[in-house]
Amino acid sequence: MPEKDCLFCKILAGEIPADIIHESATTIAFRDINPQAPTHVLIIPRKHIATINDIVPEDQAVIGSLYLAACDIVTAEGIADDGYRTVMNCNEAAGQTVFHMHMHLLGGRTLAWPPG
Ligand code: AMP
Ligand code: ZN
């Protein structure tokens, strides 16, 4: 069920514009509005799941589909071989600001480790 005040549910509903670059039955992906790398894409489940903590067993295929979307996108972006990073922030200490879980896909430059 979409959440009334959820930014990413509004993007899913077409109520807020986004640069959508990939869609599947269970996911959409769009470019981050404040990119931290040449490629910075957010891959989200169509289902509103607030955080990683809220995943339930029936979501297993949906969560897997986030990674399948990532595989398609890194091929299209030409960064599969050089390398890239996927990140999901969970709750305040990790800096989560949008509470519809999303996979950050970052690439196109060398990424330092560990992250800050
Ligand atoms: P997080 O801090 O992990 O919750 O990530 C939220 C991300 O959403 C940030 O990288 C923001 O730049 C990004 N963001 C916020 N609003 C939008 C928007 N309207 N379209 C695309 N990305 C957005
Ligand atoms: Zn949502």
CSV table of N, CA and C and ligand atoms in Angstrom, one decimal:
chain,number,residue,atom,x,y,z
A,1,MET,N,0.9,-1.2,0.0
A,1,MET,CA,0.0,0.0,0.0
A,1,MET,C,0.9,1.2,0.0
A,2,PRO,N,0.6,2.2,-0.9
A,2,PRO,CA,1.4,3.5,-0.9
A,2,PRO,C,1.1,4.2,0.4
A,3,GLU,N,2.2,4.9,0.9
A,3,GLU,CA,2.0,5.7,2.1
A,3,GLU,C,1.8,7.1,1.7
A,4,LYS,N,0.8,7.8,2.3
A,4,LYS,CA,0.3,9.1,1.9
A,4,LYS,C,1.5,10.1,1.8
A,5,ASP,N,2.3,10.1,2.8
A,5,ASP,CA,3.3,11.2,2.9
A,5,ASP,C,4.7,10.7,2.5
A,6,CYS,N,4.8,9.6,1.7
A,6,CYS,CA,6.1,9.1,1.3
A,6,CYS,C,6.5,9.6,0.0
A,7,LEU,N,7.7,10.3,0.0
A,7,LEU,CA,8.2,10.9,-1.2
A,7,LEU,C,8.4,9.9,-2.4
A,8,PHE,N,8.9,8.7,-2.0
A,8,PHE,CA,9.1,7.7,-3.1
A,8,PHE,C,7.8,7.1,-3.6
A,9,CYS,N,6.8,6.9,-2.7
A,9,CYS,CA,5.5,6.5,-3.2
A,9,CYS,C,4.9,7.5,-4.1
A,10,LYS,N,5.2,8.8,-3.9
A,10,LYS,CA,4.7,9.8,-4.8
A,10,LYS,C,5.4,9.7,-6.1
A,11,ILE,N,6.7,9.4,-6.1
A,11,ILE,CA,7.4,9.2,-7.4
A,11,ILE,C,6.8,8.0,-8.1
A,12,LEU,N,6.6,6.9,-7.4
A,12,LEU,CA,6.0,5.7,-8.0
A,12,LEU,C,4.6,6.1,-8.6
A,13,ALA,N,3.9,6.9,-8.0
A,13,ALA,CA,2.5,7.3,-8.5
A,13,ALA,C,2.6,8.3,-9.6
A,14,GLY,N,3.8,8.8,-9.9
A,14,GLY,CA,3.9,9.9,-10.9
A,14,GLY,C,3.5,11.3,-10.4
A,15,GLU,N,3.3,11.4,-9.1
A,15,GLU,CA,2.9,12.7,-8.6
A,15,GLU,C,4.1,13.7,-8.4
A,16,ILE,N,5.3,13.1,-8.3
A,16,ILE,CA,6.5,13.9,-8.3
A,16,ILE,C,7.4,13.4,-9.4
A,17,PRO,N,8.0,14.4,-10.2
A,17,PRO,CA,8.8,13.9,-11.3
A,17,PRO,C,10.1,13.3,-10.9
A,18,ALA,N,10.6,12.4,-11.7
A,18,ALA,CA,12.0,11.8,-11.4
A,18,ALA,C,12.5,11.3,-12.7
A,19,ASP,N,13.8,11.2,-12.8
A,19,ASP,CA,14.5,10.7,-14.0
A,19,ASP,C,14.6,9.2,-13.9
A,20,ILE,N,13.5,8.5,-14.3
A,20,ILE,CA,13.4,7.1,-14.1
A,20,ILE,C,14.1,6.4,-15.3
A,21,ILE,N,15.1,5.5,-14.9
A,21,ILE,CA,15.9,4.9,-15.9
A,21,ILE,C,15.7,3.4,-16.1
A,22,HIS,N,14.9,2.8,-15.1
A,22,HIS,CA,14.7,1.3,-15.2
A,22,HIS,C,13.4,1.0,-14.5
A,23,GLU,N,12.7,0.1,-15.0
A,23,GLU,CA,11.5,-0.4,-14.3
A,23,GLU,C,11.3,-1.9,-14.5
A,24,SER,N,10.9,-2.5,-13.4
A,24,SER,CA,10.5,-3.9,-13.5
A,24,SER,C,9.2,-4.1,-12.8
A,25,ALA,N,8.7,-5.3,-12.8
A,25,ALA,CA,7.4,-5.6,-12.2
A,25,ALA,C,7.4,-5.2,-10.7
A,26,THR,N,8.5,-5.2,-10.0
A,26,THR,CA,8.6,-5.0,-8.6
A,26,THR,C,9.5,-3.8,-8.2
A,27,THR,N,10.1,-3.2,-9.1
A,27,THR,CA,11.1,-2.1,-8.8
A,27,THR,C,11.0,-1.0,-9.8
A,28,ILE,N,11.4,0.2,-9.3
A,28,ILE,CA,11.8,1.3,-10.3
A,28,ILE,C,13.1,1.8,-9.8
A,29,ALA,N,13.8,2.5,-10.8
A,29,ALA,CA,15.1,3.1,-10.5
A,29,ALA,C,15.1,4.5,-11.1
A,30,PHE,N,15.7,5.4,-10.4
A,30,PHE,CA,15.7,6.8,-10.9
A,30,PHE,C,17.0,7.4,-10.4
A,31,ARG,N,17.5,8.5,-11.1
A,31,ARG,CA,18.7,9.2,-10.7
A,31,ARG,C,18.5,10.0,-9.4
A,32,ASP,N,19.5,9.9,-8.5
A,32,ASP,CA,19.5,10.7,-7.3
A,32,ASP,C,19.5,12.2,-7.6
A,33,ILE,N,18.7,13.0,-6.9
A,33,ILE,CA,18.6,14.4,-7.2
A,33,ILE,C,19.9,15.1,-6.8
A,34,ASN,N,20.6,14.5,-5.9
A,34,ASN,CA,21.9,15.1,-5.4
A,34,ASN,C,23.0,14.1,-5.5
A,35,PRO,N,23.5,13.9,-6.8
A,35,PRO,CA,24.3,12.7,-7.0
A,35,PRO,C,25.7,12.9,-6.4
A,36,GLN,N,26.2,11.8,-5.8
A,36,GLN,CA,27.5,11.7,-5.1
A,36,GLN,C,28.5,11.0,-6.0
A,37,ALA,N,28.2,10.7,-7.2
A,37,ALA,CA,29.1,10.0,-8.1
A,37,ALA,C,28.5,10.2,-9.5
A,38,PRO,N,29.3,10.0,-10.6
A,38,PRO,CA,28.8,10.2,-12.0
A,38,PRO,C,27.6,9.3,-12.2
A,39,THR,N,27.6,8.1,-11.7
A,39,THR,CA,26.3,7.3,-11.7
A,39,THR,C,25.8,7.2,-10.2
A,40,HIS,N,24.7,7.8,-9.9
A,40,HIS,CA,24.1,7.6,-8.6
A,40,HIS,C,22.6,7.4,-8.8
A,41,VAL,N,22.2,6.2,-8.7
A,41,VAL,CA,20.8,5.8,-9.0
A,41,VAL,C,20.2,5.2,-7.7
A,42,LEU,N,18.9,5.4,-7.5
A,42,LEU,CA,18.2,4.8,-6.4
A,42,LEU,C,17.3,3.8,-6.9
A,43,ILE,N,17.4,2.6,-6.4
A,43,ILE,CA,16.5,1.5,-6.9
A,43,ILE,C,15.6,1.2,-5.7
A,44,ILE,N,14.3,1.2,-6.0
A,44,ILE,CA,13.3,1.1,-4.9
A,44,ILE,C,12.3,0.0,-5.2
A,45,PRO,N,11.8,-0.7,-4.2
A,45,PRO,CA,10.7,-1.6,-4.4
A,45,PRO,C,9.4,-0.8,-4.6
A,46,ARG,N,8.6,-1.3,-5.5
A,46,ARG,CA,7.2,-0.7,-5.7
A,46,ARG,C,6.4,-0.8,-4.4
A,47,LYS,N,6.7,-1.8,-3.6
A,47,LYS,CA,6.0,-2.0,-2.3
A,47,LYS,C,6.6,-1.0,-1.3
A,48,HIS,N,5.8,-0.3,-0.6
A,48,HIS,CA,6.3,0.6,0.5
A,48,HIS,C,6.8,-0.3,1.6
A,49,ILE,N,8.2,-0.3,1.8
A,49,ILE,CA,8.8,-1.0,2.9
A,49,ILE,C,9.7,0.1,3.5
A,50,ALA,N,9.5,0.5,4.8
A,50,ALA,CA,10.1,1.7,5.3
A,50,ALA,C,11.6,1.6,5.4
A,51,THR,N,12.0,0.5,6.1
A,51,THR,CA,13.5,0.3,6.3
A,51,THR,C,13.8,-1.2,6.1
A,52,ILE,N,15.1,-1.5,6.1
A,52,ILE,CA,15.5,-2.9,6.1
A,52,ILE,C,14.9,-3.7,7.2
A,53,ASN,N,14.7,-3.0,8.4
A,53,ASN,CA,14.1,-3.7,9.5
A,53,ASN,C,12.7,-4.2,9.3
A,54,ASP,N,12.1,-3.6,8.3
A,54,ASP,CA,10.6,-3.9,8.1
A,54,ASP,C,10.4,-5.0,7.0
A,55,ILE,N,11.5,-5.6,6.5
A,55,ILE,CA,11.4,-6.6,5.5
A,55,ILE,C,10.8,-7.9,6.2
A,56,VAL,N,9.9,-8.5,5.5
A,56,VAL,CA,9.3,-9.8,6.0
A,56,VAL,C,9.6,-10.9,5.0
A,57,PRO,N,9.4,-12.1,5.4
A,57,PRO,CA,9.8,-13.2,4.5
A,57,PRO,C,9.1,-13.2,3.1
A,58,GLU,N,7.9,-12.7,3.0
A,58,GLU,CA,7.2,-12.6,1.7
A,58,GLU,C,7.9,-11.6,0.8
A,59,ASP,N,8.8,-10.8,1.3
A,59,ASP,CA,9.5,-9.8,0.5
A,59,ASP,C,10.7,-10.3,-0.2
A,60,GLN,N,11.0,-11.5,0.1
A,60,GLN,CA,12.3,-12.1,-0.3
A,60,GLN,C,12.6,-11.9,-1.8
A,61,ALA,N,11.6,-12.2,-2.7
A,61,ALA,CA,11.8,-12.0,-4.1
A,61,ALA,C,11.9,-10.5,-4.5
A,62,VAL,N,11.1,-9.7,-3.8
A,62,VAL,CA,11.2,-8.2,-4.1
A,62,VAL,C,12.6,-7.7,-3.8
A,63,ILE,N,13.2,-8.1,-2.7
A,63,ILE,CA,14.5,-7.7,-2.3
A,63,ILE,C,15.6,-8.2,-3.3
A,64,GLY,N,15.4,-9.4,-3.7
A,64,GLY,CA,16.3,-10.0,-4.8
A,64,GLY,C,16.2,-9.2,-6.1
A,65,SER,N,15.0,-8.7,-6.4
A,65,SER,CA,14.8,-8.0,-7.6
A,65,SER,C,15.5,-6.7,-7.6
A,66,LEU,N,15.8,-6.1,-6.5
A,66,LEU,CA,16.6,-4.9,-6.4
A,66,LEU,C,18.0,-5.1,-7.0
A,67,TYR,N,18.6,-6.3,-6.7
A,67,TYR,CA,19.9,-6.6,-7.2
A,67,TYR,C,19.8,-6.9,-8.7
A,68,LEU,N,18.8,-7.6,-9.1
A,68,LEU,CA,18.7,-7.9,-10.6
A,68,LEU,C,18.5,-6.6,-11.4
A,69,ALA,N,17.8,-5.6,-10.8
A,69,ALA,CA,17.7,-4.3,-11.4
A,69,ALA,C,19.1,-3.6,-11.5
A,70,ALA,N,19.9,-3.8,-10.4
A,70,ALA,CA,21.2,-3.2,-10.3
A,70,ALA,C,22.1,-3.8,-11.5
A,71,CYS,N,22.0,-5.1,-11.7
A,71,CYS,CA,22.8,-5.7,-12.7
A,71,CYS,C,22.4,-5.1,-14.1
A,72,ASP,N,21.2,-4.9,-14.4
A,72,ASP,CA,20.8,-4.3,-15.7
A,72,ASP,C,21.4,-2.9,-15.8
A,73,ILE,N,21.2,-2.1,-14.7
A,73,ILE,CA,21.6,-0.7,-14.7
A,73,ILE,C,23.1,-0.6,-14.9
A,74,VAL,N,23.9,-1.3,-14.2
A,74,VAL,CA,25.4,-1.2,-14.3
A,74,VAL,C,25.9,-1.6,-15.7
A,75,THR,N,25.2,-2.5,-16.3
A,75,THR,CA,25.5,-2.8,-17.7
A,75,THR,C,25.2,-1.7,-18.6
A,76,ALA,N,24.0,-1.1,-18.5
A,76,ALA,CA,23.6,0.0,-19.3
A,76,ALA,C,24.5,1.3,-19.1
A,77,GLU,N,24.9,1.5,-17.8
A,77,GLU,CA,25.8,2.6,-17.5
A,77,GLU,C,27.2,2.4,-17.8
A,78,GLY,N,27.6,1.1,-18.2
A,78,GLY,CA,29.0,0.8,-18.6
A,78,GLY,C,29.9,0.8,-17.4
A,79,ILE,N,29.5,0.5,-16.2
A,79,ILE,CA,30.3,0.5,-15.0
A,79,ILE,C,30.5,-0.9,-14.4
A,80,ALA,N,29.9,-1.9,-15.0
A,80,ALA,CA,29.9,-3.3,-14.4
A,80,ALA,C,31.3,-3.8,-14.2
A,81,ASP,N,32.2,-3.6,-15.2
A,81,ASP,CA,33.6,-4.2,-15.0
A,81,ASP,C,34.5,-3.3,-14.2
A,82,ASP,N,34.4,-2.0,-14.3
A,82,ASP,CA,35.2,-1.1,-13.4
A,82,ASP,C,34.9,-1.3,-12.0
A,83,GLY,N,33.6,-1.4,-11.7
A,83,GLY,CA,33.2,-1.5,-10.3
A,83,GLY,C,32.3,-0.4,-9.8
A,84,TYR,N,31.5,-0.7,-8.8
A,84,TYR,CA,30.5,0.2,-8.3
A,84,TYR,C,30.1,-0.2,-6.9
A,85,ARG,N,29.2,0.5,-6.3
A,85,ARG,CA,28.8,0.1,-4.9
A,85,ARG,C,27.3,0.2,-4.8
A,86,THR,N,26.8,-0.7,-4.0
A,86,THR,CA,25.4,-0.6,-3.6
A,86,THR,C,25.3,-0.5,-2.1
A,87,VAL,N,24.5,0.4,-1.7
A,87,VAL,CA,24.4,0.8,-0.2
A,87,VAL,C,22.9,1.0,0.1
A,88,MET,N,22.5,0.4,1.3
A,88,MET,CA,21.2,0.8,1.8
A,88,MET,C,21.4,1.3,3.2
A,89,ASN,N,21.1,2.5,3.5
A,89,ASN,CA,21.2,3.1,4.8
A,89,ASN,C,19.9,2.8,5.6
A,90,CYS,N,20.1,2.4,6.9
A,90,CYS,CA,19.0,2.1,7.7
A,90,CYS,C,18.9,2.9,9.0
A,91,ASN,N,17.9,3.7,9.1
A,91,ASN,CA,17.7,4.6,10.2
A,91,ASN,C,18.7,5.7,10.5
A,92,GLU,N,18.6,6.3,11.6
A,92,GLU,CA,19.3,7.6,11.8
A,92,GLU,C,20.8,7.5,11.8
A,93,ALA,N,21.3,6.6,12.4
A,93,ALA,CA,22.8,6.5,12.6
A,93,ALA,C,23.5,6.3,11.2
A,94,ALA,N,22.8,5.7,10.3
A,94,ALA,CA,23.3,5.5,8.9
A,94,ALA,C,23.0,6.6,8.0
A,95,GLY,N,22.1,7.5,8.5
A,95,GLY,CA,21.8,8.7,7.6
A,95,GLY,C,20.6,8.5,6.7
A,96,GLN,N,19.7,7.5,7.0
A,96,GLN,CA,18.5,7.4,6.2
A,96,GLN,C,17.6,8.6,6.4
A,97,THR,N,17.2,9.2,5.2
A,97,THR,CA,16.4,10.4,5.3
A,97,THR,C,15.0,10.1,4.6
A,98,VAL,N,14.9,9.1,3.7
A,98,VAL,CA,13.7,8.8,3.1
A,98,VAL,C,13.3,7.4,3.5
A,99,PHE,N,12.1,7.3,4.2
A,99,PHE,CA,11.7,6.0,4.8
A,99,PHE,C,10.9,5.2,3.9
A,100,HIS,N,11.4,5.0,2.7
A,100,HIS,CA,10.9,4.0,1.8
A,100,HIS,C,12.2,3.4,1.3
A,101,MET,N,12.4,2.1,1.7
A,101,MET,CA,13.8,1.6,1.5
A,101,MET,C,14.3,1.7,0.1
A,102,HIS,N,15.6,2.0,-0.1
A,102,HIS,CA,16.1,2.2,-1.4
A,102,HIS,C,17.6,1.8,-1.4
A,103,MET,N,18.0,1.2,-2.6
A,103,MET,CA,19.4,0.9,-2.8
A,103,MET,C,20.0,2.0,-3.5
A,104,HIS,N,21.1,2.6,-2.9
A,104,HIS,CA,21.9,3.5,-3.7
A,104,HIS,C,22.9,2.7,-4.6
A,105,LEU,N,23.0,3.1,-5.8
A,105,LEU,CA,23.9,2.5,-6.8
A,105,LEU,C,24.8,3.6,-7.2
A,106,LEU,N,26.1,3.5,-6.8
A,106,LEU,CA,27.1,4.5,-7.0
A,106,LEU,C,28.2,4.0,-7.9
A,107,GLY,N,28.6,4.7,-8.9
A,107,GLY,CA,29.8,4.3,-9.7
A,107,GLY,C,30.2,5.4,-10.6
A,108,GLY,N,31.3,5.1,-11.4
A,108,GLY,CA,31.8,6.0,-12.4
A,108,GLY,C,33.0,6.8,-11.8
A,109,ARG,N,33.4,6.5,-10.6
A,109,ARG,CA,34.6,7.0,-10.0
A,109,ARG,C,35.1,6.0,-9.0
A,110,THR,N,36.3,6.3,-8.5
A,110,THR,CA,36.9,5.4,-7.4
A,110,THR,C,36.2,5.8,-6.1
A,111,LEU,N,35.7,4.8,-5.4
A,111,LEU,CA,35.0,5.0,-4.1
A,111,LEU,C,35.9,4.6,-3.0
A,112,ALA,N,36.0,5.5,-2.0
A,112,ALA,CA,36.8,5.2,-0.8
A,112,ALA,C,36.1,4.2,0.1
A,113,TRP,N,36.9,3.4,0.9
A,113,TRP,CA,36.4,2.5,1.9
A,113,TRP,C,37.3,2.6,3.1
A,114,PRO,N,36.7,2.7,4.3
A,114,PRO,CA,35.3,2.6,4.6
A,114,PRO,C,34.6,3.9,4.4
A,115,PRO,N,33.3,3.9,4.2
A,115,PRO,CA,32.5,5.2,4.0
A,115,PRO,C,32.5,5.9,5.3
A,116,GLY,N,32.2,7.2,5.3
A,116,GLY,CA,32.2,8.0,6.5
A,116,GLY,C,31.1,7.6,7.4
B,1,AMP,P1,19.0,8.2,2.3
B,1,AMP,O1,19.8,9.4,2.9
B,1,AMP,O2,19.8,7.0,2.2
B,1,AMP,O3,17.7,8.0,2.8
B,1,AMP,O4,18.9,8.6,0.7
B,1,AMP,C1,17.9,9.4,0.3
B,1,AMP,C2,18.3,9.9,-1.1
B,1,AMP,O5,17.2,10.4,-1.8
B,1,AMP,C3,19.4,11.0,-1.0
B,1,AMP,O6,20.6,10.6,-1.7
B,1,AMP,C4,18.7,12.2,-1.8
B,1,AMP,O7,19.5,13.0,-2.6
B,1,AMP,C5,17.6,11.4,-2.6
B,1,AMP,N1,16.5,12.2,-3.0
B,1,AMP,C6,15.7,13.0,-2.2
B,1,AMP,N2,14.7,13.5,-2.9
B,1,AMP,C7,14.8,13.0,-4.2
B,1,AMP,C8,14.0,13.2,-5.4
B,1,AMP,N3,12.9,14.0,-5.4
B,1,AMP,N4,14.4,12.6,-6.5
B,1,AMP,C9,15.5,11.8,-6.5
B,1,AMP,N5,16.3,11.6,-5.4
B,1,AMP,C10,15.9,12.2,-4.2
B,2,ZN,ZN,6.8,4.7,0.1
